CSV table of C-alpha atoms (C1' of nucleotides) in Angstrom, one decimal:
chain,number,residue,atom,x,y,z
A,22,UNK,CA,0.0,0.0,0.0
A,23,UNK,CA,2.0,2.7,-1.3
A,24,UNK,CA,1.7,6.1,0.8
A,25,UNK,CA,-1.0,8.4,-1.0
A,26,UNK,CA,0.0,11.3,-3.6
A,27,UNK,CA,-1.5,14.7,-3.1
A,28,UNK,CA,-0.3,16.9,-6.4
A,29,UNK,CA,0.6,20.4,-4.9
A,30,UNK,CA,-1.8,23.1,-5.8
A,31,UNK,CA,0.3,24.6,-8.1
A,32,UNK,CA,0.3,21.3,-10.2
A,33,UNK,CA,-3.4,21.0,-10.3
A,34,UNK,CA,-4.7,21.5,-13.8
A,35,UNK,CA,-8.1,22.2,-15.3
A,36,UNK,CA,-8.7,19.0,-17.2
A,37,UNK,CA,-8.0,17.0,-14.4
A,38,UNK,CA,-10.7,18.7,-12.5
A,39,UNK,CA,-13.2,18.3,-14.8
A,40,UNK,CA,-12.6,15.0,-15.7
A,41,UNK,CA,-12.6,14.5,-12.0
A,42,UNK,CA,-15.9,16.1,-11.6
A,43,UNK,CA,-17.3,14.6,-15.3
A,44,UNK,CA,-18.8,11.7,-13.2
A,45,UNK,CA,-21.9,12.4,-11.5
A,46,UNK,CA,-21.0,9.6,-8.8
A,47,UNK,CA,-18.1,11.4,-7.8
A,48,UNK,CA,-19.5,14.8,-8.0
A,49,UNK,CA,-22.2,13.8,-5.8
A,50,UNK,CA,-18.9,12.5,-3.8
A,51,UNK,CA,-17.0,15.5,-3.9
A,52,UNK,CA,-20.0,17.5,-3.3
A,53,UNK,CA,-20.8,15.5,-0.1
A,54,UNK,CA,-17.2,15.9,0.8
A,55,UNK,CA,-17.2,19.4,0.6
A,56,UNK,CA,-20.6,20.6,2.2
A,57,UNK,CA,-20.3,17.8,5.4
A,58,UNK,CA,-17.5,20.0,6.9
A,59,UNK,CA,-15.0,18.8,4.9
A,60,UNK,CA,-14.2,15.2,6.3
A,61,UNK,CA,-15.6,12.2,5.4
A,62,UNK,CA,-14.8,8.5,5.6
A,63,UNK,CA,-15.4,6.1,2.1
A,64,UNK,CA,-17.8,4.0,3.7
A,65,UNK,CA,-20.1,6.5,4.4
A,66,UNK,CA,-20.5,7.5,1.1
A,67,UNK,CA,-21.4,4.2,-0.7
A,68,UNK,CA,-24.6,4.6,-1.3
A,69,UNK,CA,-25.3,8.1,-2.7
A,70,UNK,CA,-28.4,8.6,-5.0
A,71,UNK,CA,-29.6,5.4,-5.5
A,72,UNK,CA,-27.3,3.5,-6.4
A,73,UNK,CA,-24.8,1.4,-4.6
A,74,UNK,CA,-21.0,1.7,-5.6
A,75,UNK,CA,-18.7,-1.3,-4.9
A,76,UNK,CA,-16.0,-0.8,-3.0
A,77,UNK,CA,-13.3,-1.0,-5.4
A,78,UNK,CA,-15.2,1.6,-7.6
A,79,UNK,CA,-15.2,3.9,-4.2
A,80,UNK,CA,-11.7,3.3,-4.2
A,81,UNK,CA,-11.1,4.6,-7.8
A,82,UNK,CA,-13.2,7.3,-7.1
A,83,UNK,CA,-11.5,8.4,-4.1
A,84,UNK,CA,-8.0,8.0,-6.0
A,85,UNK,CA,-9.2,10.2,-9.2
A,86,UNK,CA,-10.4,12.8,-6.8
A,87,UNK,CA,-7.4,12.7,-4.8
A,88,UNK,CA,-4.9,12.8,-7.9
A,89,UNK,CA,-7.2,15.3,-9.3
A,90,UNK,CA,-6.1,17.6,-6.3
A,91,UNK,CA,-9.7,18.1,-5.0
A,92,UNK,CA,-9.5,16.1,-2.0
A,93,UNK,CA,-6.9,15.0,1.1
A,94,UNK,CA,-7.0,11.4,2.2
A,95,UNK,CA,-5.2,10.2,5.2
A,96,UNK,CA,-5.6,7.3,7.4
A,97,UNK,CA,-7.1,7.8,10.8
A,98,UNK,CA,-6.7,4.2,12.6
A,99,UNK,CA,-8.2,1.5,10.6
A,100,UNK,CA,-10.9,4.6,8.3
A,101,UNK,CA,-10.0,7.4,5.8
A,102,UNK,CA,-10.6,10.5,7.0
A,103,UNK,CA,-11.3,12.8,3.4
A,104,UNK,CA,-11.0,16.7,3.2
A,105,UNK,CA,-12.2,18.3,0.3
A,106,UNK,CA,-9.5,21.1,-0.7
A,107,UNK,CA,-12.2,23.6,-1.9
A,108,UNK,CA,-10.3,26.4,-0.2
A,109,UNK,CA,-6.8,26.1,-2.2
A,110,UNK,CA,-8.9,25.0,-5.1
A,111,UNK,CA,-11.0,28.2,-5.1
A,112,UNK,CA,-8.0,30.1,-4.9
A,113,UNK,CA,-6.5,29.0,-7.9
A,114,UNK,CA,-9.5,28.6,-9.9
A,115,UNK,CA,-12.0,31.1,-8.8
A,116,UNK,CA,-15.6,30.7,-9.2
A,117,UNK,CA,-14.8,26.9,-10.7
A,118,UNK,CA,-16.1,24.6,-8.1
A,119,UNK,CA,-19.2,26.6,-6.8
A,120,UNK,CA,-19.9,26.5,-10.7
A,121,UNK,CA,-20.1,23.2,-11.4
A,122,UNK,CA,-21.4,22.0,-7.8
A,123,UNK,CA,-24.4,24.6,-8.3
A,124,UNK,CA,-24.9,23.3,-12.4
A,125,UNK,CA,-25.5,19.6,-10.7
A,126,UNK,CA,-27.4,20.6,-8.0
A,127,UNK,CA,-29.6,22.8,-9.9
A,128,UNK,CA,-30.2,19.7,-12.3
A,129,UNK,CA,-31.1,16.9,-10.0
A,130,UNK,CA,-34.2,18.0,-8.7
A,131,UNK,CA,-35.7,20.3,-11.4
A,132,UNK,CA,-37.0,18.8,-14.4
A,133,UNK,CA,-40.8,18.7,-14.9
A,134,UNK,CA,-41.5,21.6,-13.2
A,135,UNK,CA,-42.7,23.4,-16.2
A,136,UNK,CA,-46.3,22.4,-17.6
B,57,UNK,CA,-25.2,12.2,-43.6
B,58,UNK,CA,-27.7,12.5,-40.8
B,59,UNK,CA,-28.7,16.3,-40.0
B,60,UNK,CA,-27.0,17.0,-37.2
B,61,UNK,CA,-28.7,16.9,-33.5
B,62,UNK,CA,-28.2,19.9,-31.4
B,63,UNK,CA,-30.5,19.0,-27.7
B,64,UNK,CA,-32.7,21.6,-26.1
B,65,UNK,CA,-30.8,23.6,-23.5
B,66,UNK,CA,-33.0,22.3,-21.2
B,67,UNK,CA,-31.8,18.7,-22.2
B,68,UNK,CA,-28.2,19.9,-21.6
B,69,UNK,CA,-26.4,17.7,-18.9
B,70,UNK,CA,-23.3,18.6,-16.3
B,71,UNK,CA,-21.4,16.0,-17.4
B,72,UNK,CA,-21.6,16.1,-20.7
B,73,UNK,CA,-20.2,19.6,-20.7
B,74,UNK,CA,-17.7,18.7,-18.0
B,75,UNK,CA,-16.6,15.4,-20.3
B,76,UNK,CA,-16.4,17.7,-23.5
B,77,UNK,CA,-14.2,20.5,-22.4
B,78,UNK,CA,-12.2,18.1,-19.6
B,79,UNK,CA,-9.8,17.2,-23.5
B,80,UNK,CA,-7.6,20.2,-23.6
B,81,UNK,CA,-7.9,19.9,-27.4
B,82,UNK,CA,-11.5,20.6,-27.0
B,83,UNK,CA,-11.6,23.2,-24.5
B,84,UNK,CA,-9.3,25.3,-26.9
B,85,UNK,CA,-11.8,24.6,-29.7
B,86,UNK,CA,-14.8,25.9,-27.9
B,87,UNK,CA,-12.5,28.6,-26.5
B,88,UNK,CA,-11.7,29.7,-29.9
B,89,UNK,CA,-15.1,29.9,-31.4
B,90,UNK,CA,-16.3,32.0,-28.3
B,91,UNK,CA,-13.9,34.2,-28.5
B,92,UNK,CA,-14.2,34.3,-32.3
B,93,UNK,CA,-17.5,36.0,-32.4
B,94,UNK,CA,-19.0,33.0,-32.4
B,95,UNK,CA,-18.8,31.4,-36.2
B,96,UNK,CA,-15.3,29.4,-36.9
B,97,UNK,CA,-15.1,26.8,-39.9
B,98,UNK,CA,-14.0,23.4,-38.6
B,99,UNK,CA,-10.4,23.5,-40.8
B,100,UNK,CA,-9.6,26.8,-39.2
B,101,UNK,CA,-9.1,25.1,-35.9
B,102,UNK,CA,-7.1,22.2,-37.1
B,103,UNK,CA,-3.8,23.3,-36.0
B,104,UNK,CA,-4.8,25.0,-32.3
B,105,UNK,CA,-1.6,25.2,-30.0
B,106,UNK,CA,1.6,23.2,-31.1
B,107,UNK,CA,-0.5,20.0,-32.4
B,108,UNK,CA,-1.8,19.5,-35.6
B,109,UNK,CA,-5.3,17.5,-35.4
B,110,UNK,CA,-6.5,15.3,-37.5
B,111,UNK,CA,-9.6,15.8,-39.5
B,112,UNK,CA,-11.3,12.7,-38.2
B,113,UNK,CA,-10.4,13.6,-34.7
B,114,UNK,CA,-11.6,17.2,-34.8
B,115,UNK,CA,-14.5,15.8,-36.4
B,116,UNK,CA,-15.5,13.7,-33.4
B,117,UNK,CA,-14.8,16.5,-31.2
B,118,UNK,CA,-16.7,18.8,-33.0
B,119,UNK,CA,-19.7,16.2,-32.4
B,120,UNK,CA,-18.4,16.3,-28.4
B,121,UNK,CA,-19.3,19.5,-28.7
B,122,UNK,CA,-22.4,19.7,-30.4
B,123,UNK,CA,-24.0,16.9,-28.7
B,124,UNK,CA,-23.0,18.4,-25.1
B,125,UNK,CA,-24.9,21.5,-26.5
B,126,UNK,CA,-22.1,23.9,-26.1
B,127,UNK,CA,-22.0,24.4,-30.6
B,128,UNK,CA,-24.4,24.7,-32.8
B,129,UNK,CA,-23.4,23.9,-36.7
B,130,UNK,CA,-24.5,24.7,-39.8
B,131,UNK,CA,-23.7,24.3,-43.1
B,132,UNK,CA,-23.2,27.2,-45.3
B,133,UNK,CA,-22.3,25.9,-48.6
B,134,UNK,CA,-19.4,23.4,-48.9
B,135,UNK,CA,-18.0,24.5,-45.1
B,136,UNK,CA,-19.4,24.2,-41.6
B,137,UNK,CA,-20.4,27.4,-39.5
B,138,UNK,CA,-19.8,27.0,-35.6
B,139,UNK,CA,-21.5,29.2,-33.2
B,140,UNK,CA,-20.7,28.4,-29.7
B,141,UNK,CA,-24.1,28.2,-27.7
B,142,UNK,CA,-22.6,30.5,-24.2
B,143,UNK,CA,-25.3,32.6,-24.1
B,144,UNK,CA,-27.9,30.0,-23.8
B,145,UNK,CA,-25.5,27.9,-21.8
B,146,UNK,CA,-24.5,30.6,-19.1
B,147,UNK,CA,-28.1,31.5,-18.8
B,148,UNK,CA,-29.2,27.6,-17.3
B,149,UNK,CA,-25.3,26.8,-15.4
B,150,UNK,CA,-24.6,30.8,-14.5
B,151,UNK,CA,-20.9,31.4,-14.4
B,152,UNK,CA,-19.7,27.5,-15.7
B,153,UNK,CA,-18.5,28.3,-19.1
B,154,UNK,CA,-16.5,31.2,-17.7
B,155,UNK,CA,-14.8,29.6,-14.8
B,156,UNK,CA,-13.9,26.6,-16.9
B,157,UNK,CA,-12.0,29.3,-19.6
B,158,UNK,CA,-10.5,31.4,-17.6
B,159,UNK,CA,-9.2,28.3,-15.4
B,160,UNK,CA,-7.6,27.1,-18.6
B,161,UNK,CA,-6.5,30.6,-19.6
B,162,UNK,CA,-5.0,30.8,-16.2
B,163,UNK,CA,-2.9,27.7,-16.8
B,164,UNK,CA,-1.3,27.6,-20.3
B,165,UNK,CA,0.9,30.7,-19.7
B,166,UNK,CA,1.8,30.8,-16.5
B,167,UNK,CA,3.7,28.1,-15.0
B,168,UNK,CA,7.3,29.0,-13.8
B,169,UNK,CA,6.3,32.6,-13.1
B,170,UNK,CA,7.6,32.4,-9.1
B,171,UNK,CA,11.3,32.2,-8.5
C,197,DT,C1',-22.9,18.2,-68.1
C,198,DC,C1',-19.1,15.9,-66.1
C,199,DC,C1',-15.2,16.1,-63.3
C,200,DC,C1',-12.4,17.8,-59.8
C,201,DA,C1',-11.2,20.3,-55.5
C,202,DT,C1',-12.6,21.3,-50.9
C,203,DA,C1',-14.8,20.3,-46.3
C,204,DG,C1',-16.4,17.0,-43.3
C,205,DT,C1',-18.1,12.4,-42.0
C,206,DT,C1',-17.9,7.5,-41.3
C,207,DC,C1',-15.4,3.1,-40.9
C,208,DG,C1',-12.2,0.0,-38.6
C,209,DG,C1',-8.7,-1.6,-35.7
C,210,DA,C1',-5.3,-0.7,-32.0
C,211,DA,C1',-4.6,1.4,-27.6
C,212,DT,C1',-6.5,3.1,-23.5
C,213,DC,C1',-9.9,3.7,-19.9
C,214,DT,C1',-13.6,2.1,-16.8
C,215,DC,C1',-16.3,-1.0,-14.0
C,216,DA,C1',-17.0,-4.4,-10.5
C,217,DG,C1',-16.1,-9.0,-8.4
C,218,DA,C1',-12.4,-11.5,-6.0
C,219,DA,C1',-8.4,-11.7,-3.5
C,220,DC,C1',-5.3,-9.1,-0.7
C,221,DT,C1',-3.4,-5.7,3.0
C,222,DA,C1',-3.5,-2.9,7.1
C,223,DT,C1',-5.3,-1.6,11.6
C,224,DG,C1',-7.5,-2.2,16.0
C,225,DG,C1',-10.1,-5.0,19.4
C,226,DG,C1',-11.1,-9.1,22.1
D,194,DC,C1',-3.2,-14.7,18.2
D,195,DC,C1',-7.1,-14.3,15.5
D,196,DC,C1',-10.9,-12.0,13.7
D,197,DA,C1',-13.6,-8.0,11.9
D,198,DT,C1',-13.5,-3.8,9.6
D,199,DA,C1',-12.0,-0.5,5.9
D,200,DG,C1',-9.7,0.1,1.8
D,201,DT,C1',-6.5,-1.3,-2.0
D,202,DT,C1',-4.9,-4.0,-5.8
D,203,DC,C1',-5.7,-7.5,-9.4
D,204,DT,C1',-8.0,-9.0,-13.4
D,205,DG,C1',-10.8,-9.6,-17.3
D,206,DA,C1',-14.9,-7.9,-20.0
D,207,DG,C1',-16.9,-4.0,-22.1
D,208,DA,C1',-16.8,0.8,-23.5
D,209,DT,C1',-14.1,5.0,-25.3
D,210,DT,C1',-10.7,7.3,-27.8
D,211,DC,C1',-7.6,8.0,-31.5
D,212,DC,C1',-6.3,8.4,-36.3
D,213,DG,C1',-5.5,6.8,-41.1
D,214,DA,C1',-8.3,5.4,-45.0
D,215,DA,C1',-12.3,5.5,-47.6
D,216,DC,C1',-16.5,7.8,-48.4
D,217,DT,C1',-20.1,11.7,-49.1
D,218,DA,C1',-21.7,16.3,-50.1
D,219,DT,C1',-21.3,20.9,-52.2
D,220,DG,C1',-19.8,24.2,-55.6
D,221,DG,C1',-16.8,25.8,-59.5
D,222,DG,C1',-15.0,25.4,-63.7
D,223,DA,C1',-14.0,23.2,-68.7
DNA sequence: TCCCATAGTTCGGAATCTCAGAACTATGGG
DNA sequence: CCCATAGTTCTGAGATTCCGAACTATGGGA
């Protein structure tokens, strides 16, 4: 189990974000991440929407976030303790993340509404 | 030659615009029609940045494009007219389009600029 | 009218990526 | 020491992506 690798902010690029965020499973991930205070463990998150992700999916998830530069991961005891790095994100993209988190969230719940 | 499908904005998906400009290559295409006043021929685009595209692969990403409803093309005569669709798009996800281009912008020339 | 040049599209196969089940590793508790 | 829990890695099937080659569509001559 090789040690996990954070890029440094300054080698975060675009297209790994939005690749990153391209999947609405780990959107709704990253999103969950970033709104609950900022820590998470995996487990608690297999089961968003309604559908259930495998573990080893999770896992993938996790890892493209992570490499993506969008979330911390570090082991707390035997669980993963996740921070979303919104803050250093924002700073270096501005206006990026709120973006996209508000184009998903304004999409899951509002079609139909007109007549 | 099927006509070409442009969906409804309100058909317009996250992650398909998320998926369409997370390819560099892309991202400069729809950049460049944006900023072009809005109409570019495909072949003017072929040689965006250092690499050279192929027609078959700036076809398909012209299709990315269209189908993630961020272009709309036409044809006018033998050559293909591309408007980018911002307007429409930045009116359903407010602030998206511009966070993702000027996160790029951001990037490409600006590396190496701290001692 | 026929033929050619131009501008894009589609086809096909190799390379790459993604998903999820199975097996594995790491940590902590009894 | 052994087991349970939480994640990771392995692996193979299926889906995507890339690009050269062949194809289609339009317009301008001869």
């Amino acid at each position: 189990m090789r040690p996990l690798f954070h890029p440094a902010i300054e080698d975060v690029r675009p297209e790994a974000i939005l690749h990153a965020l391209a999947d609405p499973a780990r959107a709704a991930i990253f999103a969950s991440i970033t709104q609950a205070g900022c820590v998470q463990a995996c487990a608690a998150l297999s089961s968003l929407g309604e559908r259930v992700i495998p573990k080893s999916s999770l896992s993938a998830h996790f890892k493209v976030l992570r490499e993506a530069g969008l979330i911390r991961s570090e082991r707390h005891g035997v669980e993963m303790r996740n921070h979303s790095r919104c803050d250093e994100v924002e700073a270096r993209f501005p206006g990026l993340l709120s973006a996209i988190l508000n184009a998903y969230a304004g999409v899951k719940g509002c079609e139909g509404a007109e007549p």
